[in-house]
C-alpha positions as CSV (number, residue, x, y, z in Angstrom):
1,M,-23.4,36.2,-13.8
2,A,-21.9,32.8,-14.0
3,S,-20.0,31.9,-17.1
4,A,-21.1,29.1,-19.5
5,S,-18.3,26.8,-18.2
6,Q,-19.4,27.5,-14.5
7,S,-23.0,26.7,-15.4
8,A,-22.0,23.5,-17.1
9,A,-19.9,22.4,-14.1
10,Y,-22.7,23.2,-11.8
11,N,-25.2,21.1,-13.8
12,A,-22.8,18.3,-13.9
13,A,-22.2,18.3,-10.2
14,R,-25.8,18.4,-9.1
15,P,-27.5,15.1,-8.3
16,S,-29.0,13.6,-11.5
17,G,-31.6,11.5,-9.7
18,W,-33.0,14.3,-7.6
19,W,-36.5,13.6,-8.9
20,T,-36.5,10.1,-7.1
21,Q,-36.6,12.0,-3.8
22,I,-39.8,13.8,-4.6
23,A,-41.7,11.1,-6.5
24,P,-42.7,9.2,-3.4
25,V,-43.9,12.5,-1.8
26,I,-46.1,13.2,-4.9
27,V,-47.6,9.7,-4.9
28,V,-48.2,9.5,-1.1
29,M,-49.3,13.1,-0.5
30,G,-51.4,13.2,-3.7
31,G,-53.0,9.8,-2.9
32,F,-53.8,10.8,0.7
33,S,-55.2,14.2,-0.4
34,L,-57.6,12.5,-2.8
35,Y,-58.7,9.9,-0.3
36,A,-59.1,12.5,2.5
37,T,-61.1,14.8,0.2
38,F,-63.4,11.9,-0.8
39,R,-64.0,10.9,2.8
40,A,-64.6,14.4,4.0
41,F,-67.3,14.9,1.4
42,E,-68.7,11.4,1.7
43,G,-70.4,12.1,5.0
44,A,-71.1,8.4,5.7
45,F,-69.5,5.3,7.4
46,F,-67.6,7.4,10.0
47,Q,-68.8,5.7,13.2
48,W,-69.3,2.2,14.4
49,G,-70.0,1.3,18.0
50,P,-67.4,3.1,20.1
51,Y,-65.3,3.9,17.1
52,L,-65.2,7.3,15.5
53,S,-63.2,8.2,12.4
54,P,-60.5,10.9,13.1
55,F,-61.6,12.7,10.0
56,Y,-64.9,13.4,11.8
57,S,-63.7,14.2,15.3
58,P,-65.1,16.1,17.0
59,L,-68.5,15.1,15.6
60,I,-70.6,18.2,15.0
61,D,-74.2,18.5,13.9
62,I,-74.5,14.8,12.9
63,H,-78.3,15.2,12.3
64,H,-77.8,18.2,9.9
65,R,-79.9,20.6,11.9
66,Y,-77.8,23.6,10.9
67,W,-75.3,22.2,8.4
68,P,-76.6,20.2,5.4
69,Y,-73.3,18.8,4.2
70,S,-70.8,16.4,5.6
71,P,-69.9,17.1,9.3
72,A,-66.3,16.5,8.4
73,L,-66.2,19.8,6.5
74,L,-67.0,21.7,9.7
75,I,-63.6,20.7,11.2
76,L,-61.5,20.1,8.1
77,G,-59.7,23.5,8.3
78,G,-58.0,22.8,11.6
79,P,-56.1,19.6,10.9
80,L,-55.5,20.6,7.3
81,G,-54.1,24.0,8.3
82,F,-51.8,22.5,10.8
83,R,-50.3,20.1,8.3
84,A,-50.2,22.5,5.4
85,T,-48.3,25.1,7.3
86,C,-46.0,22.6,9.1
87,Y,-42.3,23.4,8.6
88,Y,-41.5,20.0,7.3
89,Y,-44.4,19.7,5.0
90,R,-43.6,23.1,3.6
91,K,-40.3,21.8,2.4
92,A,-41.8,18.6,1.1
93,L,-44.7,20.3,-0.7
94,Y,-42.5,23.1,-2.2
95,R,-40.1,20.6,-3.6
96,A,-42.6,18.0,-4.8
97,F,-45.4,20.0,-6.2
98,L,-43.9,23.4,-6.9
99,L,-40.3,22.3,-7.8
100,D,-39.1,25.4,-5.9
101,P,-36.5,24.1,-5.7
102,G,-36.8,20.4,-6.6
103,A,-34.0,19.3,-4.4
104,C,-30.7,20.5,-2.8
105,A,-28.2,21.7,-5.4
106,V,-31.0,22.2,-7.9
107,P,-31.7,25.8,-9.0
108,E,-34.8,27.7,-8.0
109,R,-37.7,27.4,-10.5
110,K,-37.7,31.2,-11.0
111,R,-35.5,34.1,-10.3
112,N,-37.9,36.4,-8.5
113,Y,-37.8,34.3,-5.3
114,S,-39.7,36.1,-2.5
115,G,-39.8,33.4,0.1
116,E,-43.0,33.5,2.2
117,T,-43.5,37.2,2.1
118,K,-46.3,37.4,-0.4
119,F,-49.8,35.9,-0.7
120,P,-50.6,33.1,-0.4
121,F,-47.4,31.8,1.1
122,I,-47.4,34.5,3.8
123,L,-50.3,32.6,5.3
124,Q,-47.7,30.0,6.4
125,N,-47.0,32.3,9.3
126,L,-50.3,31.2,10.8
127,H,-48.7,27.8,11.8
128,R,-48.4,28.8,15.4
129,Y,-52.1,29.5,15.7
130,F,-53.0,26.2,13.9
131,L,-50.8,24.6,16.6
132,Y,-53.2,25.8,19.3
133,L,-56.1,24.3,17.3
134,A,-54.2,21.1,16.9
135,V,-53.9,20.7,20.7
136,V,-57.7,20.9,20.9
137,F,-58.2,18.3,18.1
138,V,-55.7,15.9,19.7
139,A,-57.5,16.2,23.0
140,F,-60.7,15.1,21.2
141,L,-58.9,12.2,19.6
142,W,-57.6,11.0,23.0
143,H,-61.2,11.1,24.2
144,D,-62.3,9.0,21.2
145,A,-59.4,6.5,21.8
146,I,-60.4,6.1,25.4
147,R,-64.0,5.8,24.5
148,S,-63.2,3.0,22.0
149,F,-62.5,0.7,25.0
150,F,-66.1,0.9,26.1
151,F,-68.6,-1.2,24.1
152,P,-72.3,-1.5,24.7
153,E,-71.8,-4.6,26.7
154,G,-68.9,-3.1,28.7
155,F,-65.1,-2.7,28.7
156,G,-63.3,-4.4,25.9
157,I,-60.5,-4.2,23.3
158,G,-61.0,-4.6,19.6
159,V,-58.7,-4.2,16.7
160,G,-60.3,-0.8,16.1
161,T,-59.4,0.2,19.7
162,L,-55.7,-0.5,19.0
163,V,-55.9,1.3,15.6
164,L,-57.3,4.5,17.2
165,L,-54.9,4.3,20.1
166,V,-51.8,4.0,17.9
167,N,-53.1,6.8,15.7
168,V,-53.6,9.3,18.5
169,T,-50.2,8.4,19.9
170,L,-48.5,9.1,16.6
171,L,-50.5,12.3,16.2
172,S,-49.4,13.4,19.7
173,L,-45.8,12.7,18.9
174,Y,-46.2,14.7,15.7
175,L,-47.7,17.6,17.7
176,L,-45.1,17.4,20.4
177,S,-42.2,17.4,17.9
178,C,-43.6,20.6,16.3
179,H,-41.0,23.4,15.7
180,S,-43.4,26.0,16.9
181,L,-44.1,24.2,20.2
182,R,-40.4,23.8,20.9
183,H,-40.0,27.5,20.2
184,L,-42.9,28.4,22.5
185,F,-41.5,26.4,25.5
186,G,-37.9,27.6,25.2
187,G,-36.5,27.9,21.7
188,K,-36.9,31.6,21.8
189,L,-35.0,32.1,25.0
190,D,-31.3,33.1,25.2
191,C,-31.1,32.5,29.0
192,F,-33.2,30.0,30.8
193,S,-31.9,31.0,34.2
194,C,-33.2,34.6,33.6
195,V,-36.9,33.6,33.4
196,K,-39.4,32.1,35.8
197,F,-39.5,28.3,35.8
198,G,-36.3,28.4,33.8
199,A,-35.2,24.9,34.9
200,Q,-38.6,23.4,34.1
201,R,-38.7,25.1,30.7
202,H,-35.2,24.0,29.9
203,S,-36.1,20.4,30.7
204,T,-39.2,20.6,28.6
205,W,-37.3,22.2,25.7
206,R,-34.7,19.5,25.8
207,S,-37.4,16.8,25.6
208,L,-39.2,18.6,22.8
209,S,-35.8,19.0,21.0
210,F,-35.3,15.2,21.1
211,L,-38.7,14.7,19.5
212,N,-38.2,17.6,17.0
213,E,-35.2,15.7,15.6
214,R,-37.6,13.0,14.5
215,H,-40.4,15.4,13.3
216,M,-40.2,14.2,9.7
217,L,-40.7,10.5,10.9
218,F,-43.7,11.4,13.0
219,A,-45.1,13.5,10.2
220,W,-45.2,10.6,7.8
221,M,-46.2,7.9,10.4
222,S,-49.1,10.0,11.7
223,L,-50.2,10.7,8.1
224,F,-50.4,6.9,7.4
225,S,-52.0,6.2,10.8
226,V,-54.8,8.8,10.5
227,G,-55.6,7.5,7.0
228,L,-55.6,3.9,8.2
229,A,-57.7,4.7,11.2
230,D,-60.4,6.3,9.0
231,F,-60.2,3.5,6.5
232,Y,-60.6,0.9,9.2
233,V,-63.7,2.6,10.7
234,R,-65.2,3.0,7.3
235,M,-64.7,-0.6,6.4
236,V,-66.3,-1.8,9.7
237,S,-69.1,0.7,9.5
238,S,-70.0,-0.2,6.0
239,G,-70.0,-3.9,6.8
240,A,-67.1,-4.7,4.5
241,I,-65.2,-6.3,7.4
242,R,-65.9,-7.3,11.0
243,D,-64.1,-5.9,14.0
244,I,-62.2,-8.5,15.9
245,R,-62.6,-8.4,19.7
246,L,-59.4,-9.2,21.5
247,L,-60.8,-8.9,24.9
């Protein structure tokens, strides 16, 4: 056990402003969670012309034949599960909301640390399966982005088209920079020349590693873009603003 003098030296050496690193995470993640929850339950203003909110894609049972609630609730588990179990977001959420630990060089909140071996944190191991679901969701979002070029009167480009296109691009980069995807294509291999398609897998692994180094950046940028895309569609759908046609 550390002596009193060692503990005092440790406390003096740790960063005094560690809380400034987690405050933005609390504000942004907390605000996004509240907004996303509101929009998921609102069940309105999610579509206008060729634009579909990413919170409601793919659109299921829009006429409430089998599901009386918001259609967004039918798909919420997929995107939420992928982000909640993301390796980067685990660190951000553990630090900001659980203070376990609050930052580097800051002690654990409790002594009986068990990592992710007990419920509910053991569910984080499902991340690789949420990855497969995320691929399906991103495919639908690409379909929505391409569809946003086609208005009732024909091909065109609106501000909403660019918003949806930028959003799905950032979401794709977030997906491609995923640690589990990198591991799947080659991170688990010790010898690329010992497996089939080793050269191709090595090339893919290197490309994914380049993106993986920027995973945190893509995580935040895609979080802002998906919220902005939904907000823009909502504003246009509700009549609060008008979509500007660029072409």
